[in-house]
mmCIF file of C-alpha atoms in Angstrom:
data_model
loop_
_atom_site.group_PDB
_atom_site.id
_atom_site.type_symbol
_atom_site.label_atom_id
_atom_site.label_comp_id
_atom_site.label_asym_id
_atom_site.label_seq_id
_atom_site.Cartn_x
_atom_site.Cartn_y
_atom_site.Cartn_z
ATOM 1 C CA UNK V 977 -72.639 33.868 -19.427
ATOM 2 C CA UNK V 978 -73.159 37.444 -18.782
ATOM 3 C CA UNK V 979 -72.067 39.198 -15.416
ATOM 4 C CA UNK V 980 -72.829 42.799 -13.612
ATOM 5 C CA UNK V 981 -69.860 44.776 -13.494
ATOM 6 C CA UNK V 982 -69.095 46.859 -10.549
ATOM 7 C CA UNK V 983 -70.288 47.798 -8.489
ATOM 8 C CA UNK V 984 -73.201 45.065 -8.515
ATOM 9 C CA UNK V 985 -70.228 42.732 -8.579
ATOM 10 C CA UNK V 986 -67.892 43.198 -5.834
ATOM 11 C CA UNK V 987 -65.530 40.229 -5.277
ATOM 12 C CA UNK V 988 -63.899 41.374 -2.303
ATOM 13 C CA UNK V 989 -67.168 41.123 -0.532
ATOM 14 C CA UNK V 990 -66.192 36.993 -0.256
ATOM 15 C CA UNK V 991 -63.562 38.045 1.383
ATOM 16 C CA UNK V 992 -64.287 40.120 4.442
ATOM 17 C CA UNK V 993 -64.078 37.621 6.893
ATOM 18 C CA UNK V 994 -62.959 34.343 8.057
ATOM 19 C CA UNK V 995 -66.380 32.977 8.274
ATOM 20 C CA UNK V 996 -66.874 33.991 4.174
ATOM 21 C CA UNK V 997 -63.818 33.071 2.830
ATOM 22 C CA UNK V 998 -63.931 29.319 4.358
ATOM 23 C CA UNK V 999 -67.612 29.191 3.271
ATOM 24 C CA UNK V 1000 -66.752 29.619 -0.416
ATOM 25 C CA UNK V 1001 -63.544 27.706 -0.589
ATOM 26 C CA UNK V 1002 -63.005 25.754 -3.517
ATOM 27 C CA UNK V 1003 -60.289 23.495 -2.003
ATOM 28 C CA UNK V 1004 -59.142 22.154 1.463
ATOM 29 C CA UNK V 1005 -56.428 20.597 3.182
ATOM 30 C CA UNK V 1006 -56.517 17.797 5.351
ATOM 31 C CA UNK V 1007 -54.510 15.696 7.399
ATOM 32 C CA UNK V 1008 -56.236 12.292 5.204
ATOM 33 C CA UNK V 1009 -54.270 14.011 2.145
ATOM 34 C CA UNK V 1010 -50.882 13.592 3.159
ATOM 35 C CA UNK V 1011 -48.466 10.718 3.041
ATOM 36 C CA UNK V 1012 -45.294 10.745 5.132
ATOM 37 C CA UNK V 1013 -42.425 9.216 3.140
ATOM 38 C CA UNK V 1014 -39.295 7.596 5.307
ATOM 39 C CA UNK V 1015 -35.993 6.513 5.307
ATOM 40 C CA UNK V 1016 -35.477 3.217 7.162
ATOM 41 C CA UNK V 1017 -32.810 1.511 8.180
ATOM 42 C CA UNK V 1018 -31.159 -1.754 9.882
ATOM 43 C CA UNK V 1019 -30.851 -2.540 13.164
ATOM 44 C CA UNK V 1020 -32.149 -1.307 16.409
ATOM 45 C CA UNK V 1021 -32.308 2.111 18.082
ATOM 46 C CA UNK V 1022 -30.441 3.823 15.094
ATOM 47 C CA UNK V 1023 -31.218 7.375 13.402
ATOM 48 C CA UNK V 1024 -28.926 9.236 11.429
ATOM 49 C CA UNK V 1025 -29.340 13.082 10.377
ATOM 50 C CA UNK V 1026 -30.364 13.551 6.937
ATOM 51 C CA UNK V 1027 -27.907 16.444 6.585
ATOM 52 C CA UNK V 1028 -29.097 17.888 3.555
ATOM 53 C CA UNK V 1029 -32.965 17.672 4.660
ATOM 54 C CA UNK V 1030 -32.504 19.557 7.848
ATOM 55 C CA UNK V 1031 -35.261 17.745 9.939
ATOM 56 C CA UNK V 1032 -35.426 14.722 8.360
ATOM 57 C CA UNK V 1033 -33.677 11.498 9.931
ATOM 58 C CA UNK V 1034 -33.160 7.929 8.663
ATOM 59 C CA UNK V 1035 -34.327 5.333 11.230
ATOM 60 C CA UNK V 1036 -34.640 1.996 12.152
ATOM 61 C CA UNK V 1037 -37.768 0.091 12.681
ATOM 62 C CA UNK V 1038 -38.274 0.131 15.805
ATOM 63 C CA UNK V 1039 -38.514 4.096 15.901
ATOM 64 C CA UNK V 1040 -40.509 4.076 12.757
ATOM 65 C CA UNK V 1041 -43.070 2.558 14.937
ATOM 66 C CA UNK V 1042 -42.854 4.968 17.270
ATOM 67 C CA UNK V 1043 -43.303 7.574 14.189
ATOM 68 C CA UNK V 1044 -46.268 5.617 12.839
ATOM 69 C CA UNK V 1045 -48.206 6.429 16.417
ATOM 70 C CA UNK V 1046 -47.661 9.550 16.059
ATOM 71 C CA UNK V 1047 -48.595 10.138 12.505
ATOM 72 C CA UNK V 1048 -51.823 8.321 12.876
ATOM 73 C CA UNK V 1049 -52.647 10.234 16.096
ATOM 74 C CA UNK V 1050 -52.338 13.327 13.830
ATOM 75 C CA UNK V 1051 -54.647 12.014 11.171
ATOM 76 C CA UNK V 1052 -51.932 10.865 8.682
ATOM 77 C CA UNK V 1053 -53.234 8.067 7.036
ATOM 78 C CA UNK V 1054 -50.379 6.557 4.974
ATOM 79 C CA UNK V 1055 -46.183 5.916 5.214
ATOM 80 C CA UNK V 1056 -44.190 5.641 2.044
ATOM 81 C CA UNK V 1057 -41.031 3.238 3.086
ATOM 82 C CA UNK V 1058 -37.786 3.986 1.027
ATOM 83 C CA UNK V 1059 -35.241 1.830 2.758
ATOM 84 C CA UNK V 1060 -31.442 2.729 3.200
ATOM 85 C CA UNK V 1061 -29.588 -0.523 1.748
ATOM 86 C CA UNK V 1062 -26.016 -1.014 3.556
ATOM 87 C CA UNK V 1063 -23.004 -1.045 0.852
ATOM 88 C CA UNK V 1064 -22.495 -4.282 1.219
ATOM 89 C CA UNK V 1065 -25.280 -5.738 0.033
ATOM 90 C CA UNK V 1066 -25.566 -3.522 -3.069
ATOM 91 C CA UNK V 1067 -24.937 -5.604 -6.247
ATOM 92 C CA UNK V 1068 -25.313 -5.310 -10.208
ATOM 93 C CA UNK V 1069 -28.142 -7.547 -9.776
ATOM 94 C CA UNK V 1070 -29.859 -6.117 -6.868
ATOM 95 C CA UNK V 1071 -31.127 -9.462 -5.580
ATOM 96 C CA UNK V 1072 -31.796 -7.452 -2.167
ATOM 97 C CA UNK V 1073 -34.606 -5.725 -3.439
ATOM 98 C CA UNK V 1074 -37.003 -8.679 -3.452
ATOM 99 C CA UNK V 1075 -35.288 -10.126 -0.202
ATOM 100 C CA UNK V 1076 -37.820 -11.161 2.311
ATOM 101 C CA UNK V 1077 -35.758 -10.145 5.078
ATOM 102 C CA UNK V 1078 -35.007 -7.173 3.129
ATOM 103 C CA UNK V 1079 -35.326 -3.501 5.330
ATOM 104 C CA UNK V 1080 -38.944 -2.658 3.352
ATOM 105 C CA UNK V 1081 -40.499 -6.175 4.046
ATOM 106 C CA UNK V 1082 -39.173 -5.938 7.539
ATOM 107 C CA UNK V 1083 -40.680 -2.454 8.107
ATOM 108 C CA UNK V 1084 -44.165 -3.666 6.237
ATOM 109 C CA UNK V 1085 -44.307 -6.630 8.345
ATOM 110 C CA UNK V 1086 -43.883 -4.423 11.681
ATOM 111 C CA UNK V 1087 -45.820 -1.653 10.534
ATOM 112 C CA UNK V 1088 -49.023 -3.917 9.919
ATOM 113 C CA UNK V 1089 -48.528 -6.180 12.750
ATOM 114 C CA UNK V 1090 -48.465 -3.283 14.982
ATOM 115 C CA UNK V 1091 -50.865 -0.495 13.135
ATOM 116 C CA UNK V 1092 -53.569 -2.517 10.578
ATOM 117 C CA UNK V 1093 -55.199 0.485 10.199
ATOM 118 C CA UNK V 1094 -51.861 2.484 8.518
ATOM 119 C CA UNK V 1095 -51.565 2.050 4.997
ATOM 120 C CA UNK V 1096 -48.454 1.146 4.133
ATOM 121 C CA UNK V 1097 -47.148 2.312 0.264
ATOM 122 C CA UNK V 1098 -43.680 0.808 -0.640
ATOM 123 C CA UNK V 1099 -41.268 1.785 -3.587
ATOM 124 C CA UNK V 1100 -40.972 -0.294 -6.396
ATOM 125 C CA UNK V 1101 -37.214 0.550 -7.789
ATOM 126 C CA UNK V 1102 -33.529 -0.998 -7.660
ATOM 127 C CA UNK V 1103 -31.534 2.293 -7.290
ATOM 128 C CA UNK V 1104 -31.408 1.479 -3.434
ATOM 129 C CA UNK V 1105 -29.977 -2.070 -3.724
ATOM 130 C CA UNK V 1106 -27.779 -1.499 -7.375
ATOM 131 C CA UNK V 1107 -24.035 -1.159 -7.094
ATOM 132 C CA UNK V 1108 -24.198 1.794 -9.711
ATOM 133 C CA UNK V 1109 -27.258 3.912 -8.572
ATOM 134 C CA UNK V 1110 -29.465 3.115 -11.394
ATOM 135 C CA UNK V 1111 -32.921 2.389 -11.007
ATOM 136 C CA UNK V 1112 -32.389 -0.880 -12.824
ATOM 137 C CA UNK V 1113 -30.359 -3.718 -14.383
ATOM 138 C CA UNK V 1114 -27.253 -1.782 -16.853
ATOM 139 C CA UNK V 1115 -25.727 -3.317 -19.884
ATOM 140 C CA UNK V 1116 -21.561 -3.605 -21.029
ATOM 141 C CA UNK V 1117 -22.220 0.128 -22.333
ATOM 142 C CA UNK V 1118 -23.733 1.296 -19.179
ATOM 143 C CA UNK V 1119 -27.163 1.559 -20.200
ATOM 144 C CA UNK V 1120 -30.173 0.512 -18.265
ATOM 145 C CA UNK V 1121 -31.783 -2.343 -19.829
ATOM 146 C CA UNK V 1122 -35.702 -2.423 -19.796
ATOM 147 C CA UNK V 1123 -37.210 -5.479 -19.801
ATOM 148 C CA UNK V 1124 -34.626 -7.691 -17.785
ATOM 149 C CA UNK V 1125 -35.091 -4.417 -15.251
ATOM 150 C CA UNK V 1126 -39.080 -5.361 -15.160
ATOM 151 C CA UNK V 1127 -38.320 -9.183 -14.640
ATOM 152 C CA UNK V 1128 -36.693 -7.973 -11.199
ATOM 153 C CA UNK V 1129 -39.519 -4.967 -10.493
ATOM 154 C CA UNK V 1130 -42.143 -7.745 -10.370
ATOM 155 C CA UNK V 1131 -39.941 -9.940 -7.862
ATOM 156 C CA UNK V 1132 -39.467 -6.955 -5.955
ATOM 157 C CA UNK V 1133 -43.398 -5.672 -5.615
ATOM 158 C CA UNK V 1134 -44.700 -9.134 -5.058
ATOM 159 C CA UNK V 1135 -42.415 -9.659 -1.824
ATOM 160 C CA UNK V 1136 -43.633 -6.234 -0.679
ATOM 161 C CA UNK V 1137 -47.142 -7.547 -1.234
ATOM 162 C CA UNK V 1138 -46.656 -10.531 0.613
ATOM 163 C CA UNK V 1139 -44.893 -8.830 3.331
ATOM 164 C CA UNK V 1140 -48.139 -6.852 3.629
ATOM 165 C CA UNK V 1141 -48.086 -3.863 1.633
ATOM 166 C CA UNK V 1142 -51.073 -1.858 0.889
ATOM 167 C CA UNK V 1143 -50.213 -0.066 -2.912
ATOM 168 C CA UNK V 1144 -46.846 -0.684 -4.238
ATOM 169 C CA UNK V 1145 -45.866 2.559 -6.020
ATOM 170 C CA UNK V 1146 -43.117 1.538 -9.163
ATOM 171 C CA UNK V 1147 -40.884 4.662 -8.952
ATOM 172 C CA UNK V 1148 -38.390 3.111 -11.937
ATOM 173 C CA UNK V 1149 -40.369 4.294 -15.001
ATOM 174 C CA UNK V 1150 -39.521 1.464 -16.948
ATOM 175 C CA UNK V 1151 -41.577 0.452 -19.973
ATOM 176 C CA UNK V 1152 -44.415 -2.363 -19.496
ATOM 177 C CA UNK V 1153 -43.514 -2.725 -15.895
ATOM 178 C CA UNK V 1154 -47.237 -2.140 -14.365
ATOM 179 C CA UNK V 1155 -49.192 -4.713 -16.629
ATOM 180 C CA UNK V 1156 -46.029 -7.036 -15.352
ATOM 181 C CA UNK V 1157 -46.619 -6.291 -11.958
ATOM 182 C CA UNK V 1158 -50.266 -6.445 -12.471
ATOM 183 C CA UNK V 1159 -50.906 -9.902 -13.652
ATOM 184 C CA UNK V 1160 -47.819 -11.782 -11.045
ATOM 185 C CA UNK V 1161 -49.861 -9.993 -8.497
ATOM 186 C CA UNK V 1162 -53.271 -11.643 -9.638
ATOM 187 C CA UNK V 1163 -51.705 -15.173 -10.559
ATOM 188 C CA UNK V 1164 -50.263 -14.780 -7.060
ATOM 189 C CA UNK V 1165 -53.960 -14.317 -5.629
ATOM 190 C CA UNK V 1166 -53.498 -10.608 -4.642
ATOM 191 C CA UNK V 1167 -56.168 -9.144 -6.877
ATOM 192 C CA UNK V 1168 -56.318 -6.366 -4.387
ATOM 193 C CA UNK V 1169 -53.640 -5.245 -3.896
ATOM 194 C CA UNK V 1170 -53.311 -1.075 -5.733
ATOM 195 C CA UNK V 1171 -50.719 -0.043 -7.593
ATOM 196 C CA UNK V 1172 -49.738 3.640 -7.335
ATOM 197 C CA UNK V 1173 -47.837 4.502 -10.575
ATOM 198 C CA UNK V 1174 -44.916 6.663 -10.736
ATOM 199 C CA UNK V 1175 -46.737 7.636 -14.252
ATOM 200 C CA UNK V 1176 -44.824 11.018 -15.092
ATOM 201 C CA UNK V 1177 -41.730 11.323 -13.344
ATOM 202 C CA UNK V 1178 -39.122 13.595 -14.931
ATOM 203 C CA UNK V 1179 -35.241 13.249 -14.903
ATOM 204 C CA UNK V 1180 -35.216 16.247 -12.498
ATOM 205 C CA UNK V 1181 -32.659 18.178 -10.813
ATOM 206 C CA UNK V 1182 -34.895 18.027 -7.530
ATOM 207 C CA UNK V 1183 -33.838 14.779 -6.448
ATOM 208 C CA UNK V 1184 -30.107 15.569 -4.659
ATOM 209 C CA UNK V 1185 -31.150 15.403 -0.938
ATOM 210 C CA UNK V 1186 -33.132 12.581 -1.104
ATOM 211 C CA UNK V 1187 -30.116 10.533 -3.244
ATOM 212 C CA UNK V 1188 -28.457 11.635 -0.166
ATOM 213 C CA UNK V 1189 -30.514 10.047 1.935
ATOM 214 C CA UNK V 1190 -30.473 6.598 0.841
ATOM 215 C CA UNK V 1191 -26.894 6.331 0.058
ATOM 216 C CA UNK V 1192 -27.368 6.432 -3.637
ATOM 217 C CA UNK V 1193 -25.674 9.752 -4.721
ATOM 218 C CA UNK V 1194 -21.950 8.212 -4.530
ATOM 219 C CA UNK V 1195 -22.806 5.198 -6.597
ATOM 220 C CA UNK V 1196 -24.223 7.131 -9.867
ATOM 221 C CA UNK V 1197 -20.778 8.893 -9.710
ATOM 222 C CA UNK V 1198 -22.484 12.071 -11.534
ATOM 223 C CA UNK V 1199 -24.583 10.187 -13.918
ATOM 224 C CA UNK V 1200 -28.216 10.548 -14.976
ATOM 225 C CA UNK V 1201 -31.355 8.657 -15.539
ATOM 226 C CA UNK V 1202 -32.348 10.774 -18.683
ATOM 227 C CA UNK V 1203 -32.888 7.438 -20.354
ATOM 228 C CA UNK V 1204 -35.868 6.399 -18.870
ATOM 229 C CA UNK V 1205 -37.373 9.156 -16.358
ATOM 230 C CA UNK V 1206 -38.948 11.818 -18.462
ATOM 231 C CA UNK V 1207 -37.695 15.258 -20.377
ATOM 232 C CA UNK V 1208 -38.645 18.099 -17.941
ATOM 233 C CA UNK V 1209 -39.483 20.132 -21.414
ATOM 234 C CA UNK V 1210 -42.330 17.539 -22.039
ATOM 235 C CA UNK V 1211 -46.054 17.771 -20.838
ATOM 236 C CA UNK V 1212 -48.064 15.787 -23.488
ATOM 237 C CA UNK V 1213 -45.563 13.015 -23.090
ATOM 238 C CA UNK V 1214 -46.837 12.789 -19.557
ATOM 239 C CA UNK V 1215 -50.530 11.916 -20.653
ATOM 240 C CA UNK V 1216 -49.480 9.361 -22.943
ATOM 241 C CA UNK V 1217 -47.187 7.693 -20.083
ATOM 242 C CA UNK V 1218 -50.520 7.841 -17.679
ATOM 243 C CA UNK V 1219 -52.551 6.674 -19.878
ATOM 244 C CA UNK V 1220 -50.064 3.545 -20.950
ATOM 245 C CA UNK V 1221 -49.651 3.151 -17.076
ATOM 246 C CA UNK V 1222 -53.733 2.633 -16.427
ATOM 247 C CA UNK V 1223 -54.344 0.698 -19.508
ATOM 248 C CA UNK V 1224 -51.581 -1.861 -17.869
ATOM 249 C CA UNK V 1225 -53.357 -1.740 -14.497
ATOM 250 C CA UNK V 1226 -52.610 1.124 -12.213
ATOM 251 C CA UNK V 1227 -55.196 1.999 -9.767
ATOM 252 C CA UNK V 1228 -53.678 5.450 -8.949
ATOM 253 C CA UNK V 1229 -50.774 7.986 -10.756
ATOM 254 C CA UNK V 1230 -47.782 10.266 -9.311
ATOM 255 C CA UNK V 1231 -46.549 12.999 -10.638
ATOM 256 C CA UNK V 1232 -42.807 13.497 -9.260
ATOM 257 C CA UNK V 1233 -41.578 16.551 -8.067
ATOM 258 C CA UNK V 1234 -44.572 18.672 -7.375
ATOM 259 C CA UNK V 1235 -44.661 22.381 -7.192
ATOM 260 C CA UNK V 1236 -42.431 23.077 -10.436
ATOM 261 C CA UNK V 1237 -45.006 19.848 -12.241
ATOM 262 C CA UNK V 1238 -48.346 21.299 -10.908
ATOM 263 C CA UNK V 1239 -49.476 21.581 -14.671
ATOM 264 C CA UNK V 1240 -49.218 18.277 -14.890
ATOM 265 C CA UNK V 1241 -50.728 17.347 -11.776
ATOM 266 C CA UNK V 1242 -53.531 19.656 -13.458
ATOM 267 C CA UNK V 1243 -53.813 17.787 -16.757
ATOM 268 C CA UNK V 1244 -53.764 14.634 -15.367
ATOM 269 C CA UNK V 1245 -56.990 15.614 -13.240
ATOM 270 C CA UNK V 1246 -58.715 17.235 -15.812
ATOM 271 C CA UNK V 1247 -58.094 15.101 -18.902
ATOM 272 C CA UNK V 1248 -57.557 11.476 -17.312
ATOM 273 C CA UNK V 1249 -59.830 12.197 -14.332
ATOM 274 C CA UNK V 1250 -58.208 9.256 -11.863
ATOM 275 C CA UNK V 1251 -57.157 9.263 -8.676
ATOM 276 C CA UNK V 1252 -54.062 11.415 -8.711
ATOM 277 C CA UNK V 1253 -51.322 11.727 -6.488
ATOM 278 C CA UNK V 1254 -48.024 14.117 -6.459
ATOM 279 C CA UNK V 1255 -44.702 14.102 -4.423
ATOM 280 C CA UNK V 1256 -43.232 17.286 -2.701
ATOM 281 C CA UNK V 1257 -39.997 16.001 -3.334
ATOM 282 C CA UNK V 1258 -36.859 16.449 -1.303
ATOM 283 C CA UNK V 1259 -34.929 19.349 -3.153
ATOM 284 C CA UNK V 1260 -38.193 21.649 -2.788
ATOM 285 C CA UNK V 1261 -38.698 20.265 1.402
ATOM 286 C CA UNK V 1262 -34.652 21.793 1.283
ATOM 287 C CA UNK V 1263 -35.433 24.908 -0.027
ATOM 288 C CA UNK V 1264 -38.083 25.886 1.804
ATOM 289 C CA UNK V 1265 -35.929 24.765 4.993
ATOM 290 C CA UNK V 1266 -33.277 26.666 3.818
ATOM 291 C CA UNK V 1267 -35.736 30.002 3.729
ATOM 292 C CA UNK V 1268 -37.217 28.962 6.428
ATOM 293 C CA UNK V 1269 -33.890 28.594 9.138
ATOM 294 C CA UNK V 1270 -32.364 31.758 7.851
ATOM 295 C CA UNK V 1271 -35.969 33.745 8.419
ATOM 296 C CA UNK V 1272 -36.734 34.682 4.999
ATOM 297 C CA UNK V 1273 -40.219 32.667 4.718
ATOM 298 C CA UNK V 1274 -42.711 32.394 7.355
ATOM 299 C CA UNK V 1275 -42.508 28.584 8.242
ATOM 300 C CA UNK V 1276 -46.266 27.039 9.177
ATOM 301 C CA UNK V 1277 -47.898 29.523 6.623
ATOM 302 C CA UNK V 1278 -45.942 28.487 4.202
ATOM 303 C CA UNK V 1279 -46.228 24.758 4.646
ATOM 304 C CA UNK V 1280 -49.704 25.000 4.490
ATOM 305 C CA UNK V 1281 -49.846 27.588 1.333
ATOM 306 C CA UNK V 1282 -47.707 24.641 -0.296
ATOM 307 C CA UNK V 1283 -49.929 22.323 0.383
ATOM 308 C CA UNK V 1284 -52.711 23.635 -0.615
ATOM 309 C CA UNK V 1285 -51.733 24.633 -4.440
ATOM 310 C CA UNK V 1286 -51.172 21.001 -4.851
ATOM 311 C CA UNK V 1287 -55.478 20.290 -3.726
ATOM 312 C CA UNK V 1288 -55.815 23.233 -6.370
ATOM 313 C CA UNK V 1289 -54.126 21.486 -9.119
ATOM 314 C CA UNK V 1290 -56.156 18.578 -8.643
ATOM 315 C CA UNK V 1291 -54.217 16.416 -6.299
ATOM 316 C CA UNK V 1292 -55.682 13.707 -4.381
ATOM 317 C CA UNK V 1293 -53.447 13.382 -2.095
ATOM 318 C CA UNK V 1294 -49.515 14.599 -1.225
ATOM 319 C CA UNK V 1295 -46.024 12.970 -0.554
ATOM 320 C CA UNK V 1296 -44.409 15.093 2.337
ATOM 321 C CA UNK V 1297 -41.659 15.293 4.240
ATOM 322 C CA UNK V 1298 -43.632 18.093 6.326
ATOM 323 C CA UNK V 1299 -46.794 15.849 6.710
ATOM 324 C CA UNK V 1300 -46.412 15.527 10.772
ATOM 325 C CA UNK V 1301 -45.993 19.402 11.041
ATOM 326 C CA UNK V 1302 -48.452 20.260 8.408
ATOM 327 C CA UNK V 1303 -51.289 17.615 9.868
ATOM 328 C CA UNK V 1304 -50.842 19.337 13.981
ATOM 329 C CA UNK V 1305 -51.120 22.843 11.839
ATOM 330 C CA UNK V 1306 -54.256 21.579 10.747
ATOM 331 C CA UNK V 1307 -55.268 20.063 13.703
ATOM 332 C CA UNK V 1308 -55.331 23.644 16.004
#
């Protein structure tokens, strides 16, 4: 395809006004695209400071409710529940995790009882509930053992599904866990039921402030989870993990973090073409807090510009801890 140069072609002329450049945008952002993910935790009338996410609290469910209003008034159409497991019921085993009493199936019961419309996304991991941080079941040596791991993922989805969870989102990147999860769910009759699958999620350094939150940091003790999440140096990798991760029965894929992933957010998109979600994760909602409170970055345009790049790479929709600011932004 052949094109006048200038000055037949001027591309600025797109540009002149407010009025042009929103007629030929090739992306928007909307309040339905984000996804508020929150800490919850046990008890009544309780919220503690997330001090490493300046703005960010944990909180029981009776103010999550309150939060859920809110969020839907805005136009937020989804919470992702990560609950904060007290010490004393952390364990090797992590029998808490498919509890039905447990803080998540608490929080999906209220949530749905008191807001139908909200849909509700739970994680699907043990590193809340395990004694040693790991997102699943360790061996003599330390090392996190798959398939026994998966045996306790499936208990743990299908008690978020009865407890009325919309899409259970497996965050543990274990091998083989969403055909698992996939066929207990329909021998359980909940063929509806989505799964959104933590596809590509890399052993990243992003991660600090929100081990912070959920009282997981101390119980790793400095280790890592190289074993199973993925090699930040990989991007074909990713694909194949997607790919494995729909052929088992996902309905929907995350990439985890976001902004420093966005080429895979792009590749997914373009080569896999399914719905495709990504997760501004906590270390990059810190950062730009940090820049933010000390006057460096201009705070709403910023959110927004964030945002945005994620549409551009080809995300469906957005995990974000500045969803209720970014969705009254958008609302003005």
């Amino acid at each position: 395809m052949t094109f006048s140069s200038y000055p037949t072609k001027r591309m600025r002329r797109l540009r002149r006004n407010h009025a042009l450049r929103d007629m030929v945008a090739e992306n928007q952002l909307t309040a339905k695209d984000l996804i508020y993910p929150v800490f919850v935790l046990p008890g009544e009338n309780q919220r503690e400071a997330v001090p490493s996410m300046p703005g960010i609290e944990r909180v029981s469910i009776d103010l999550l409710l309150k939060q859920a209003e809110s969020l839907l008034k805005l136009g937020v159409p989804a919470i992702a529940l990560f609950p904060v497991t007290p010490a004393n019921l952390k364990t090797e085993c992590a029998k808490e995790a498919y509890s039905a009493n447990g803080v998540a199936q608490q929080a999906t019961r209220a949530l749905k009882a008191a807001f139908p419309e909200l849909m509700v996304i739970t994680d699907v991991a043990l590193d809340p509930f395990t004694s040693h941080g790991q997102d699943g079941l360790i061996d003599s040596h330390g090392y996190v053992m798959n398939d026994p791991t998966v045996d306790v993922l499936v208990k743990q989805a299908l008690s978020h599904v009865e407890a009325g969870a919309d899409i259970v989102a497996p965050s543990d990147m274990m091998d083989g866990r969403i055909g698992a999860i996939r066929r207990t769910l329909e021998q359980q009759g909940h063929p509806n039921a989505c799964i959104m699958a933590y596809s590509a999620k890399y052993a990243s350094s992003y991660y600090g402030p929100f081990r912070d939150a959920l009282g997981t940091a101390a119980n790793i003790k400095g280790g890592d989870k190289k074993t199973y999440q993925m090699d930040p140096a990989n991007s074909d990798e990713a694909i194949h993990e997607i790919e494995q991760d729909l052929e088992e029965g996902a309905d929907m894929v995350m990439v985890k973090p976001g902004m420093p992933y966005l080429d895979i957010v792009r590749r997914c998109k373009s080569e896999l073409k399914v719905p495709t979600f990504a997760y501004q994760v906590s270390g990059e909602y810190a950062m730009h807090k940090a820049a933010f409170n000390n006057g460096w970055l201009n705070e709403d345009a910023v959110i927004l510009e964030s945002l945005l790049a994620f549409k551009r790479a080809g995300a469906d929709g957005i995990l974000t801890y500045f969803a209720p600011q970014a969705a009254a932004l958008l609302a003005d």
